[in-house]
Coordinates of C-alpha atoms in Angstrom, one line a residue:
A1 CA -10.3 -21.8 -81.9
E2 CA -11.5 -18.4 -80.9
Y3 CA -14.9 -17.4 -79.7
M4 CA -17.5 -18.1 -82.5
G5 CA -19.5 -15.1 -81.5
V6 CA -17.1 -12.8 -83.4
L7 CA -18.4 -14.5 -86.6
L8 CA -22.0 -13.8 -85.6
G9 CA -21.4 -10.2 -84.7
L10 CA -21.6 -10.7 -80.9
S11 CA -19.2 -8.6 -78.8
A12 CA -18.8 -10.8 -75.7
P13 CA -19.1 -14.5 -75.0
P14 CA -22.5 -15.6 -73.6
Q15 CA -22.6 -16.1 -69.8
V16 CA -22.8 -19.5 -68.5
I17 CA -26.1 -20.1 -66.8
K18 CA -25.9 -22.4 -63.8
M19 CA -28.8 -24.8 -63.8
T20 CA -30.0 -25.9 -60.4
R21 CA -32.2 -28.9 -59.8
Q22 CA -35.2 -28.5 -57.5
G23 CA -37.2 -31.3 -55.8
V24 CA -34.1 -33.4 -54.9
T25 CA -34.6 -36.0 -52.2
V26 CA -32.3 -38.2 -50.2
K27 CA -33.1 -41.0 -52.7
D28 CA -31.4 -39.1 -55.5
V29 CA -28.0 -38.8 -53.8
S30 CA -25.4 -41.5 -53.1
A31 CA -25.5 -42.8 -49.6
D32 CA -21.8 -42.2 -48.9
A33 CA -21.8 -38.6 -50.0
F34 CA -25.1 -37.8 -48.1
I35 CA -24.0 -39.4 -44.9
K36 CA -20.6 -37.6 -44.9
E37 CA -22.3 -34.2 -45.6
Y38 CA -25.1 -34.7 -43.1
A39 CA -22.7 -35.9 -40.4
A40 CA -20.7 -32.7 -40.9
H41 CA -23.9 -30.7 -40.6
L42 CA -24.9 -32.5 -37.4
K43 CA -21.5 -31.8 -35.8
K44 CA -21.5 -28.2 -36.9
S45 CA -25.1 -27.4 -35.8
G46 CA -24.6 -28.8 -32.3
Q47 CA -28.1 -30.5 -32.3
I48 CA -26.6 -33.9 -31.3
H49 CA -24.1 -34.4 -28.5
P50 CA -22.2 -37.7 -28.2
P51 CA -22.0 -39.4 -24.8
A52 CA -19.0 -38.6 -22.6
N53 CA -17.5 -42.0 -23.1
H54 CA -18.0 -42.2 -26.9
N55 CA -14.3 -42.8 -27.4
V56 CA -14.4 -46.2 -25.7
I57 CA -17.8 -47.5 -26.6
K58 CA -17.9 -50.5 -28.9
T59 CA -20.7 -50.5 -31.5
A60 CA -21.4 -54.2 -31.1
K61 CA -20.4 -57.1 -28.9
F62 CA -18.5 -58.7 -31.8
K63 CA -16.2 -55.7 -32.2
E64 CA -12.8 -55.7 -30.4
L65 CA -12.3 -52.0 -30.2
A66 CA -14.2 -48.7 -30.4
P67 CA -14.3 -47.0 -33.8
Y68 CA -11.1 -45.2 -34.9
D69 CA -12.9 -42.2 -36.3
P70 CA -13.5 -39.5 -33.6
D71 CA -16.7 -38.4 -35.4
W72 CA -18.2 -41.9 -35.6
Y73 CA -21.2 -40.9 -33.5
F74 CA -22.2 -38.2 -36.0
V75 CA -21.7 -40.6 -38.9
R76 CA -23.8 -43.3 -37.3
A77 CA -26.5 -40.7 -36.5
A78 CA -26.5 -39.5 -40.1
S79 CA -26.8 -43.1 -41.3
I80 CA -29.7 -43.9 -39.0
A81 CA -31.5 -40.7 -40.0
R82 CA -31.1 -41.8 -43.7
K83 CA -32.4 -45.3 -42.9
V84 CA -35.5 -43.9 -41.1
Y85 CA -36.1 -41.5 -44.0
L86 CA -36.0 -44.3 -46.5
R87 CA -38.2 -46.7 -44.5
R88 CA -40.9 -45.4 -42.2
G89 CA -41.5 -47.4 -39.1
T90 CA -37.9 -48.5 -38.6
S91 CA -37.3 -49.8 -35.1
V92 CA -34.3 -50.4 -32.9
G93 CA -34.3 -54.1 -33.6
Q94 CA -34.3 -53.6 -37.3
L95 CA -31.4 -51.1 -37.0
Q96 CA -29.5 -53.7 -34.9
K97 CA -29.8 -56.1 -37.8
V98 CA -28.6 -53.5 -40.3
Y99 CA -25.5 -52.6 -38.3
G100 CA -24.8 -56.2 -37.2
G101 CA -22.0 -58.3 -38.5
S102 CA -20.1 -61.6 -38.3
E103 CA -19.1 -62.6 -34.8
R104 CA -15.8 -64.5 -34.8
R105 CA -15.9 -67.4 -32.3
G106 CA -12.5 -68.9 -32.4
V107 CA -12.4 -72.3 -34.0
M108 CA -16.2 -72.5 -34.2
P109 CA -17.9 -71.2 -37.4
N110 CA -18.7 -67.5 -37.5
R111 CA -22.3 -66.4 -36.8
F112 CA -24.3 -63.3 -37.4
C113 CA -24.5 -61.0 -34.4
K114 CA -26.7 -57.9 -33.8
A115 CA -25.2 -54.5 -33.1
S116 CA -25.5 -52.8 -29.7
S117 CA -29.0 -51.5 -29.1
G118 CA -28.0 -48.9 -26.5
I119 CA -26.1 -46.7 -29.0
I120 CA -28.9 -47.0 -31.6
R121 CA -31.5 -46.1 -29.0
K122 CA -29.4 -43.1 -27.8
I123 CA -29.0 -41.8 -31.3
L124 CA -32.7 -42.2 -32.0
T125 CA -33.6 -40.2 -28.9
D126 CA -31.0 -37.5 -29.8
L127 CA -32.6 -37.3 -33.3
E128 CA -36.1 -37.0 -31.7
T129 CA -35.0 -34.1 -29.4
A130 CA -33.5 -32.4 -32.5
K131 CA -37.0 -32.8 -34.1
I132 CA -35.6 -34.8 -37.0
I133 CA -37.6 -38.0 -36.4
S134 CA -40.5 -38.9 -34.2
K135 CA -42.1 -42.1 -32.9
V136 CA -44.9 -43.7 -35.0
T137 CA -48.1 -43.8 -33.0
T138 CA -49.8 -46.3 -35.3
E139 CA -49.0 -49.4 -37.3
G140 CA -46.8 -51.2 -34.8
G141 CA -44.4 -48.4 -33.7
G142 CA -41.0 -47.6 -35.0
R143 CA -39.7 -44.1 -36.0
E144 CA -40.5 -41.8 -38.9
V145 CA -39.1 -38.6 -40.2
T146 CA -40.9 -35.4 -39.2
S147 CA -41.7 -32.7 -41.8
E148 CA -39.0 -30.5 -40.4
G149 CA -36.5 -33.4 -40.6
Q150 CA -37.5 -34.2 -44.2
R151 CA -36.9 -30.6 -45.1
T152 CA -33.5 -30.6 -43.6
L153 CA -32.4 -33.9 -45.1
D154 CA -33.7 -32.9 -48.6
S155 CA -31.9 -29.5 -48.4
I156 CA -28.6 -31.4 -47.7
A157 CA -29.3 -33.6 -50.7
C158 CA -30.2 -30.6 -52.9
K159 CA -26.9 -29.0 -51.9
L160 CA -25.0 -32.1 -52.9
V161 CA -26.7 -32.4 -56.3
N162 CA -26.3 -28.7 -57.1
G163 CA -22.6 -28.8 -56.1
E164 CA -22.8 -26.2 -53.4
K165 CA -20.2 -26.4 -50.6
K166 CA -20.7 -24.2 -47.6

């Protein structure tokens, strides 16, 4: 079928207007897509630098090897930033539980084991120096997202929702 505007007397087809959505937050975007995009942003911006031995560091004592992905540090930093965004006052111990897993103990039953606190603490201090998060001074401690960090995280989420790829 041809363009229906010919029947109405219009000379050219109407232009498609791209609708953009404003006010998008991290909560509106899938976790997987956001973490992947924000990890690429952290790597490209150079705000965070992995430690020199990041290719041999295990993320927990129950792991046998270091992660295979060479950019795992940026992915974990993006994931931690998202967790702190979603829940104010998140501490190192809480993040250890989130990233923990099942420890295989041979013939004995498996048990839950926490993740390494050193990596989590290093990533949190890196995010603090990048002004993404800051320490909570009241209500028992933990970390919270700064206004600058919230603006950055929300802009990444907005790009994902609006379909922009830069």
